[in-house]
CSV table of C-alpha atoms in Angstrom, one decimal:
chain,number,residue,atom,x,y,z
B,1,MET,CA,-15.4,5.2,25.5
B,2,PHE,CA,-13.6,2.0,24.3
B,3,ALA,CA,-14.5,-1.3,24.6
B,4,ALA,CA,-12.8,-3.6,27.1
B,5,ALA,CA,-11.3,-6.0,24.5
B,6,LEU,CA,-8.8,-3.3,23.4
B,7,ASN,CA,-7.1,-3.4,27.2
B,8,ARG,CA,-6.3,-7.3,26.2
B,9,ILE,CA,-4.5,-6.6,23.1
B,10,GLU,CA,-1.7,-5.2,21.7
B,11,THR,CA,-0.9,-4.2,18.6
B,12,SER,CA,0.8,-6.7,16.6
B,13,ALA,CA,5.0,-5.8,17.0
B,14,SER,CA,6.3,-6.9,13.6
B,15,ALA,CA,3.5,-4.2,12.0
B,16,VAL,CA,4.6,-1.7,14.7
B,17,MET,CA,8.4,-2.3,13.4
B,18,THR,CA,7.5,-2.1,9.7
B,19,GLN,CA,6.5,1.2,11.1
B,20,ARG,CA,9.2,3.4,11.9
B,21,ALA,CA,10.9,1.6,9.2
B,22,ARG,CA,9.1,3.3,6.3
B,23,ALA,CA,8.8,6.8,8.8
B,24,MET,CA,12.4,6.6,9.1
B,25,ARG,CA,12.5,6.1,5.6
B,26,ALA,CA,10.4,9.3,4.7
B,27,ALA,CA,12.9,11.1,7.0
B,28,GLY,CA,16.1,9.9,4.6
B,29,ARG,CA,17.5,7.8,6.1
B,30,ASP,CA,18.7,4.4,4.8
B,31,VAL,CA,17.0,1.7,6.8
B,32,LEU,CA,16.7,-1.9,5.8
B,33,ALA,CA,13.5,-3.6,6.8
B,34,LEU,CA,13.8,-6.8,7.4
B,35,SER,CA,10.7,-7.2,10.0
B,36,MET,CA,8.0,-8.3,7.0
B,37,GLY,CA,6.6,-12.0,6.4
B,38,GLN,CA,5.9,-11.7,2.5
B,39,PRO,CA,6.7,-13.4,0.1
B,40,ASP,CA,9.1,-9.7,-2.8
B,41,PHE,CA,7.8,-12.0,-5.9
B,42,ASP,CA,4.5,-10.8,-7.5
B,43,THR,CA,1.3,-12.8,-7.3
B,44,PRO,CA,1.7,-15.2,-10.3
B,45,GLU,CA,0.2,-14.3,-14.1
B,46,HIS,CA,-2.0,-17.0,-14.2
B,47,VAL,CA,-3.3,-16.3,-10.7
B,48,LYS,CA,-4.4,-12.7,-11.8
B,49,ASP,CA,-5.6,-13.4,-15.2
B,50,ALA,CA,-7.5,-15.3,-13.5
B,51,ALA,CA,-8.9,-12.6,-11.6
B,52,LYS,CA,-9.2,-10.7,-14.3
B,53,ALA,CA,-11.7,-13.2,-16.2
B,54,ALA,CA,-13.7,-13.4,-13.8
B,55,MET,CA,-14.2,-9.3,-14.2
B,56,ASP,CA,-14.6,-9.7,-17.1
B,57,ARG,CA,-17.1,-12.1,-16.7
B,58,GLY,CA,-19.0,-10.1,-14.5
B,59,GLU,CA,-18.9,-12.4,-11.6
B,60,THR,CA,-18.8,-9.4,-9.4
B,61,GLY,CA,-21.6,-9.1,-6.7
B,62,TYR,CA,-21.8,-11.6,-2.8
B,63,PRO,CA,-20.4,-14.5,-3.3
B,64,PRO,CA,-21.7,-17.2,-0.8
B,65,LEU,CA,-20.3,-16.8,2.7
B,66,ALA,CA,-18.3,-19.7,3.2
B,67,GLY,CA,-16.8,-19.8,-0.6
B,68,THR,CA,-17.8,-19.9,-4.3
B,69,GLU,CA,-18.6,-24.5,-4.2
B,70,VAL,CA,-15.6,-23.5,-7.2
B,71,LEU,CA,-12.6,-22.5,-4.3
B,72,LYS,CA,-15.0,-24.7,-2.4
B,73,ARG,CA,-14.0,-28.2,-4.5
B,74,ALA,CA,-10.7,-26.2,-4.9
B,75,VAL,CA,-9.9,-26.6,-2.4
B,76,GLN,CA,-10.8,-30.6,-1.4
B,77,GLU,CA,-9.3,-31.1,-3.9
B,78,LYS,CA,-5.4,-29.9,-2.4
B,79,PHE,CA,-6.6,-31.6,0.8
B,80,ARG,CA,-6.9,-35.0,-1.4
B,81,ARG,CA,-3.6,-34.1,-3.0
B,82,GLU,CA,-1.7,-33.0,-1.5
B,83,ASN,CA,-2.5,-34.2,2.7
B,84,ASN,CA,-4.8,-37.1,1.5
B,85,LEU,CA,-7.3,-35.6,3.7
B,86,ASP,CA,-11.1,-36.3,2.9
B,87,TYR,CA,-14.2,-33.0,3.5
B,88,ALA,CA,-17.0,-32.9,2.0
B,89,LEU,CA,-18.1,-29.9,1.7
B,90,ASP,CA,-20.1,-28.3,4.7
B,91,GLN,CA,-16.7,-28.9,6.5
B,92,ILE,CA,-15.2,-25.8,4.6
B,93,LEU,CA,-15.0,-22.7,5.0
B,94,VAL,CA,-12.8,-19.9,3.0
B,95,SER,CA,-11.9,-16.5,4.7
B,96,ASN,CA,-10.3,-13.2,4.3
B,97,GLY,CA,-7.4,-14.2,5.1
B,98,GLY,CA,-5.5,-17.0,7.6
B,99,LYS,CA,-6.3,-14.6,10.3
B,100,GLN,CA,-10.2,-14.2,10.4
B,101,VAL,CA,-10.2,-18.6,10.3
B,102,ILE,CA,-8.1,-17.9,13.8
B,103,PHE,CA,-10.5,-14.8,15.0
B,104,ASN,CA,-13.5,-16.9,13.6
B,105,ALA,CA,-12.5,-20.0,15.5
B,106,PHE,CA,-12.0,-18.6,19.0
B,107,ALA,CA,-14.6,-16.5,18.7
B,108,ALA,CA,-17.3,-19.5,18.1
B,109,THR,CA,-15.8,-21.2,21.3
B,110,LEU,CA,-14.1,-19.4,23.8
B,111,ASN,CA,-16.0,-18.2,26.8
B,112,PRO,CA,-14.0,-16.8,30.3
B,113,GLY,CA,-11.3,-18.3,31.7
B,114,ASP,CA,-11.2,-21.4,28.4
B,115,GLU,CA,-7.5,-21.7,27.8
B,116,VAL,CA,-5.8,-22.6,24.8
B,117,ILE,CA,-2.1,-24.1,24.1
B,118,VAL,CA,0.5,-21.3,22.9
B,119,PRO,CA,4.0,-23.3,22.3
B,120,ALA,CA,6.2,-20.2,22.3
B,121,PRO,CA,7.5,-18.0,19.6
B,122,TYR,CA,4.0,-17.5,18.6
B,123,TRP,CA,2.7,-15.4,15.5
B,124,VAL,CA,2.3,-12.5,17.1
B,125,SER,CA,-1.8,-12.2,17.1
B,126,TYR,CA,-3.0,-16.2,18.7
B,127,PRO,CA,-2.3,-14.7,22.1
B,128,ASP,CA,-5.0,-11.5,21.5
B,129,ILE,CA,-7.5,-13.2,19.5
B,130,VAL,CA,-7.5,-15.9,22.0
B,131,LYS,CA,-8.3,-12.7,24.5
B,132,TYR,CA,-9.5,-10.9,23.1
B,133,ALA,CA,-12.6,-13.5,22.9
B,134,GLY,CA,-12.4,-13.4,26.6
B,135,GLY,CA,-9.2,-16.4,26.7
B,136,THR,CA,-6.2,-17.3,28.5
B,137,PRO,CA,-3.5,-18.0,26.5
B,138,VAL,CA,-1.3,-20.9,28.1
B,139,PHE,CA,3.0,-20.0,26.4
B,140,VAL,CA,4.4,-22.4,26.6
B,141,PRO,CA,8.1,-22.3,25.8
B,142,THR,CA,10.3,-24.4,24.0
B,143,GLU,CA,13.8,-24.8,23.1
B,144,PHE,CA,16.4,-23.8,20.4
B,145,GLN,CA,18.5,-27.5,20.5
B,146,ASN,CA,14.6,-28.8,20.0
B,147,GLY,CA,14.3,-26.9,17.2
B,148,PHE,CA,12.0,-24.4,19.0
B,149,ARG,CA,9.2,-27.6,18.5
B,150,LEU,CA,6.7,-28.2,22.0
B,151,THR,CA,6.9,-32.0,23.6
B,152,PRO,CA,4.7,-34.7,24.4
B,153,GLU,CA,6.1,-34.1,28.3
B,154,ALA,CA,5.6,-29.6,28.0
B,155,LEU,CA,2.1,-30.0,25.8
B,156,ARG,CA,0.5,-32.8,29.3
B,157,GLY,CA,2.1,-30.3,31.5
B,158,ALA,CA,0.3,-26.9,30.2
B,159,LEU,CA,-2.8,-29.1,29.9
B,160,THR,CA,-5.3,-28.6,32.5
B,161,PRO,CA,-8.9,-29.2,32.7
B,162,ARG,CA,-10.7,-25.4,30.3
B,163,THR,CA,-7.7,-26.2,28.3
B,164,ARG,CA,-10.6,-26.0,24.5
B,165,TRP,CA,-7.9,-25.5,21.8
B,166,LEU,CA,-4.0,-26.3,21.3
B,167,VAL,CA,-2.5,-23.8,19.0
B,168,ILE,CA,0.6,-25.6,16.2
B,169,ASN,CA,1.7,-24.0,13.3
B,170,SER,CA,4.4,-25.8,11.0
B,171,PRO,CA,6.3,-24.5,9.9
B,172,ASN,CA,6.3,-22.2,12.1
B,173,ASN,CA,6.3,-18.3,12.1
B,174,PRO,CA,8.6,-16.3,13.7
B,175,SER,CA,11.8,-19.6,14.4
B,176,GLY,CA,11.4,-21.8,10.8
B,177,GLY,CA,10.6,-24.5,13.0
B,178,CYS,CA,8.9,-28.0,11.1
B,179,TYR,CA,8.0,-30.8,13.0
B,180,ARG,CA,7.4,-34.0,12.4
B,181,PRO,CA,5.4,-36.9,11.5
B,182,ALA,CA,6.9,-38.8,14.4
B,183,ASP,CA,6.5,-35.4,16.6
B,184,LEU,CA,3.1,-34.8,15.7
B,185,THR,CA,2.3,-38.5,16.5
B,186,ALA,CA,3.7,-37.9,19.8
B,187,LEU,CA,1.1,-35.0,20.5
B,188,ALA,CA,-1.7,-36.4,19.5
B,189,ALA,CA,-1.4,-39.5,21.7
B,190,VAL,CA,-1.0,-37.2,24.6
B,191,LEU,CA,-4.2,-35.5,23.6
B,192,ALA,CA,-5.6,-39.2,23.1
B,193,ASP,CA,-6.1,-38.1,26.9
B,194,TYR,CA,-8.5,-34.9,26.4
B,195,PRO,CA,-10.7,-35.9,23.9
B,196,GLU,CA,-12.7,-31.8,24.4
B,197,VAL,CA,-9.5,-30.4,23.0
B,198,ARG,CA,-8.7,-28.9,19.9
B,199,VAL,CA,-5.9,-28.8,18.2
B,200,LEU,CA,-5.6,-25.8,15.4
B,201,THR,CA,-3.0,-25.8,12.9
B,202,ASP,CA,-1.9,-23.1,11.1
B,203,ASP,CA,-0.2,-24.8,7.4
B,204,ILE,CA,0.0,-21.3,5.8
B,205,TYR,CA,4.1,-21.9,5.3
B,206,GLU,CA,3.6,-25.3,4.6
B,207,HIS,CA,5.1,-24.8,0.2
B,208,LEU,CA,8.6,-23.6,2.2
B,209,VAL,CA,9.3,-25.9,3.8
B,210,PHE,CA,13.4,-27.4,2.7
B,211,ASP,CA,14.6,-30.2,4.2
B,212,GLY,CA,12.7,-33.0,4.8
B,213,ALA,CA,8.8,-33.3,4.4
B,214,PHE,CA,5.6,-31.7,5.0
B,215,ALA,CA,3.3,-32.8,7.8
B,216,THR,CA,0.2,-31.9,9.5
B,217,ILE,CA,-1.3,-33.4,12.7
B,218,ALA,CA,-5.0,-34.5,10.9
B,219,ALA,CA,-3.2,-36.9,8.3
B,220,VAL,CA,-0.8,-38.5,11.4
B,221,ALA,CA,-3.2,-39.1,13.8
B,222,PRO,CA,-6.9,-40.1,12.1
B,223,ALA,CA,-7.7,-40.5,15.6
B,224,ILE,CA,-7.7,-37.3,17.0
B,225,ALA,CA,-9.3,-35.5,12.7
B,226,ASP,CA,-12.6,-35.1,14.2
B,227,ARG,CA,-11.0,-32.3,16.8
B,228,VAL,CA,-8.4,-31.1,14.3
B,229,LEU,CA,-9.1,-27.8,12.0
B,230,THR,CA,-7.0,-26.8,9.1
B,231,MET,CA,-5.7,-23.0,9.0
B,232,ASN,CA,-3.7,-22.4,4.9
B,233,GLY,CA,-4.1,-20.4,2.5
B,234,VAL,CA,-3.0,-18.7,-0.7
B,235,SER,CA,-0.9,-15.9,0.9
B,236,LYS,CA,2.5,-17.0,1.3
B,237,ALA,CA,3.3,-20.1,-1.4
B,238,TYR,CA,1.3,-17.4,-4.1
B,239,ALA,CA,2.9,-14.3,-2.9
B,240,MET,CA,-1.2,-13.1,-3.2
B,241,THR,CA,-0.8,-11.8,0.6
B,242,GLY,CA,-3.3,-9.0,-0.2
B,243,TRP,CA,-5.4,-10.7,-2.1
B,244,ARG,CA,-6.9,-12.5,2.1
B,245,ILE,CA,-8.1,-15.5,1.4
B,246,GLY,CA,-7.7,-18.1,4.1
B,247,TYR,CA,-9.7,-21.6,3.5
B,248,CYS,CA,-9.4,-24.4,6.8
B,249,ALA,CA,-11.2,-27.1,7.0
B,250,GLY,CA,-12.9,-29.1,10.2
B,251,PRO,CA,-15.9,-30.9,11.7
B,252,VAL,CA,-19.2,-29.3,10.9
B,253,ASP,CA,-20.5,-28.1,13.8
B,254,LEU,CA,-17.4,-26.2,14.2
B,255,ILE,CA,-17.0,-24.3,10.8
B,256,LYS,CA,-21.5,-24.1,11.0
B,257,ALA,CA,-19.8,-21.7,14.0
B,258,MET,CA,-17.6,-19.9,12.7
B,259,THR,CA,-20.1,-19.2,9.4
B,260,LYS,CA,-22.0,-17.8,11.3
B,261,ILE,CA,-19.7,-15.3,13.4
B,262,GLN,CA,-18.1,-14.7,9.8
B,263,SER,CA,-21.9,-13.4,8.7
B,264,GLN,CA,-22.1,-10.8,10.9
B,265,SER,CA,-18.0,-9.7,10.2
B,266,THR,CA,-17.0,-9.6,6.9
B,267,SER,CA,-19.1,-11.9,5.3
B,268,ASN,CA,-18.7,-13.7,2.4
B,269,PRO,CA,-14.6,-13.4,1.0
B,270,THR,CA,-14.5,-11.1,-2.4
B,271,SER,CA,-15.3,-12.2,-5.0
B,272,ILE,CA,-12.4,-11.5,-7.7
B,273,SER,CA,-10.1,-12.7,-5.3
B,274,GLN,CA,-12.2,-16.5,-5.1
B,275,TRP,CA,-11.6,-17.5,-8.2
B,276,ALA,CA,-8.2,-16.2,-8.5
B,277,ALA,CA,-7.6,-18.4,-5.7
B,278,VAL,CA,-9.2,-21.2,-7.6
B,279,GLU,CA,-6.4,-21.3,-10.5
B,280,ALA,CA,-3.6,-20.4,-7.8
B,281,LEU,CA,-4.8,-24.0,-6.3
B,282,ASN,CA,-5.7,-25.7,-9.7
B,283,GLY,CA,-3.0,-24.2,-12.3
B,284,PRO,CA,0.5,-25.2,-12.4
B,285,GLN,CA,2.2,-24.9,-9.8
B,286,ASP,CA,6.1,-26.0,-10.5
B,287,PHE,CA,7.1,-22.6,-10.3
B,288,ILE,CA,6.9,-22.9,-6.2
B,289,ALA,CA,10.2,-25.0,-6.0
B,290,ALA,CA,12.0,-23.0,-8.0
B,291,ASN,CA,10.8,-19.8,-5.7
B,292,ASN,CA,11.5,-22.4,-2.2
B,293,ALA,CA,14.9,-22.7,-4.3
B,294,MET,CA,15.0,-19.0,-4.3
B,295,PHE,CA,14.4,-19.3,-0.6
B,296,LYS,CA,16.3,-22.3,1.3
B,297,ARG,CA,19.7,-19.9,-1.6
B,298,ARG,CA,18.8,-16.9,0.9
B,299,ARG,CA,18.6,-19.4,4.2
B,300,ASP,CA,21.6,-20.7,4.0
B,301,MET,CA,23.3,-17.5,2.6
B,302,VAL,CA,21.6,-15.5,6.0
B,303,VAL,CA,22.6,-18.6,8.4
B,304,LYS,CA,26.1,-18.0,7.3
B,305,MET,CA,26.6,-14.0,7.9
B,306,LEU,CA,24.4,-14.4,10.6
B,307,ASN,CA,26.9,-16.7,12.5
B,308,ALA,CA,29.6,-14.6,11.7
B,309,ALA,CA,29.1,-12.3,13.6
B,310,GLU,CA,29.8,-11.6,16.8
B,311,GLY,CA,27.6,-12.3,20.3
B,312,ILE,CA,24.9,-14.1,17.6
B,313,ASP,CA,23.9,-17.3,17.3
B,314,CYS,CA,21.0,-19.0,14.2
B,315,ILE,CA,19.9,-22.8,14.0
B,316,THR,CA,19.0,-23.3,9.8
B,317,PRO,CA,15.5,-23.2,10.1
B,318,GLU,CA,13.7,-25.7,8.3
B,319,GLY,CA,10.7,-24.0,6.6
B,320,ALA,CA,9.1,-20.5,6.7
B,321,PHE,CA,10.8,-17.6,5.7
B,322,TYR,CA,12.4,-16.8,8.7
B,323,VAL,CA,15.5,-17.3,11.1
B,324,TYR,CA,14.9,-16.8,14.3
B,325,PRO,CA,19.3,-15.8,16.0
B,326,SER,CA,19.5,-15.5,19.6
B,327,CYS,CA,21.2,-12.7,20.9
B,328,ALA,CA,21.5,-14.2,24.0
B,329,GLY,CA,26.2,-13.1,23.2
B,330,CYS,CA,25.1,-10.0,23.8
B,331,ILE,CA,23.1,-9.5,26.3
B,332,GLY,CA,24.8,-7.1,28.5
B,333,LYS,CA,26.9,-5.0,26.5
B,334,THR,CA,26.8,-1.9,25.2
B,335,ALA,CA,25.5,0.3,21.5
B,336,PRO,CA,28.6,2.9,20.8
B,337,ASP,CA,25.8,5.9,21.8
B,338,GLY,CA,25.9,4.5,25.4
B,339,MET,CA,22.5,2.0,25.2
B,340,GLN,CA,22.2,-0.3,27.6
B,341,ILE,CA,22.0,-4.0,25.2
B,342,ASP,CA,19.3,-5.3,28.2
B,343,THR,CA,17.1,-6.8,26.6
B,344,ASP,CA,16.0,-8.2,22.6
B,345,GLU,CA,14.4,-5.1,22.3
B,346,ALA,CA,16.4,-2.3,22.6
B,347,PHE,CA,19.1,-4.8,21.4
B,348,ALA,CA,16.4,-4.1,17.5
B,349,THR,CA,16.1,-1.5,19.2
B,350,ALA,CA,19.9,0.0,18.2
B,351,LEU,CA,20.3,-1.6,15.8
B,352,LEU,CA,17.3,0.1,13.7
B,353,GLU,CA,18.9,2.7,15.4
B,354,ALA,CA,22.9,2.7,15.3
B,355,GLU,CA,23.0,0.4,11.2
B,356,GLY,CA,19.6,0.8,10.1
B,357,VAL,CA,18.5,-2.1,9.7
B,358,ALA,CA,14.6,-3.1,11.7
B,359,VAL,CA,13.6,-6.4,12.9
B,360,VAL,CA,11.5,-8.0,15.5
B,361,HIS,CA,12.7,-8.6,19.1
B,362,GLY,CA,12.3,-11.8,19.9
B,363,ALA,CA,9.9,-10.5,23.4
B,364,ALA,CA,7.1,-10.2,20.4
B,365,PHE,CA,6.6,-14.5,19.9
B,366,GLY,CA,7.1,-15.0,23.1
B,367,LEU,CA,11.2,-15.9,23.2
B,368,SER,CA,13.2,-14.2,24.1
B,369,PRO,CA,16.3,-13.3,23.6
B,370,PHE,CA,15.8,-14.0,20.2
B,371,PHE,CA,14.8,-11.6,17.0
B,372,ARG,CA,13.1,-12.6,13.5
B,373,ILE,CA,14.6,-12.1,10.4
B,374,SER,CA,12.8,-12.7,7.0
B,375,TYR,CA,14.8,-13.6,4.5
B,376,ALA,CA,12.0,-12.7,2.1
B,377,THR,CA,14.0,-9.9,0.7
B,378,SER,CA,17.0,-9.2,-3.3
B,379,ASP,CA,20.1,-11.2,-2.4
B,380,GLU,CA,21.8,-7.7,-2.5
B,381,ASN,CA,19.1,-6.3,0.9
B,382,LEU,CA,20.1,-9.0,2.8
B,383,THR,CA,23.9,-9.3,2.1
B,384,GLU,CA,23.8,-5.9,3.3
B,385,ALA,CA,21.6,-5.9,5.9
B,386,CYS,CA,23.7,-8.9,7.2
B,387,THR,CA,26.8,-6.9,7.0
B,388,ARG,CA,24.9,-4.3,8.9
B,389,ILE,CA,24.3,-6.4,12.2
B,390,GLN,CA,28.5,-7.7,12.4
B,391,ARG,CA,28.9,-4.8,11.3
B,392,PHE,CA,26.5,-3.9,15.0
B,393,CYS,CA,27.9,-6.6,17.1
B,394,ALA,CA,31.6,-6.3,16.4
B,395,SER,CA,30.9,-2.2,18.0
B,396,LEU,CA,29.9,-3.1,21.2
B,397,VAL,CA,31.4,-3.1,24.8
């Protein structure tokens, strides 16, 4: 027998597709995997050096449960410097990656029947974490033409007496869409009428904004800041996905409740990783702009090549390292092997089988008919993958 809660969740669709691509490679297939959301550069040398120095100093014991003071002070300064947000140390929690921050928050606050508004498309883990915690995700579709941004009208229509959270992810995974200050102010104006609703803002792609400036809701709407949980981490901007350090700041009572959950799950984040994160936040930041320039160039190339494929329509995302093109023009067609392309999942499956290109279907992110491509890989891989996608689309009848 297993826990009933397991029946409420699914394995991450992006992880499933990535594993499938690995299995095909192991069997000898030429597969290009554009399904994984991690930077394709190594962790900066000064960050790795800080970790080595920490080990040499013997910083290998149990650190404080909620994060070391030196890292919490680095997080505190980061919020002041980059976001104009002022948090006390007891308002900050460091966790084992951003996903644990989200898990802690929902596990600490949700009861059966409580609702969490999740704009679609969404990162695949939000709804499953809500479900595992006993809550109910309420999906609100966004529009391709509006850059996949939730509108105030749609938010108001989704709010009920059971609503406990709104999730905001900007830049967005999978769409790359970004909320501007005016967008966030308008959403906050709606929430002003619902004082019992908290906001979880997932800012993990903060430093990957290519058009315009990054904005976070607690800074642009201070009237509701006392019920905002601002979450971030070092994985994307600093190419530290494997180091597993996420952090957040919010109301003291919420942070205490989340810390209690963490105390009985993983306890403290890894001591060595925390020292590496201190250097990431406090050390040189110039490489971020250089990496962004590379991502922006790749984005423009991928958008151009996808829009040259028959049946594909791809808007230019403003941030992150994903594109989320529509494959509506391919739905209803037939692949050369006879497979009917009746959904975006069928499109992704047929593309993988025919051309060895692994993408994640849009239904996994709650909005069809789309698919997600990660362009966090080499120019050579992206050019070849997009060429194969063009060839595949041309082959459909």
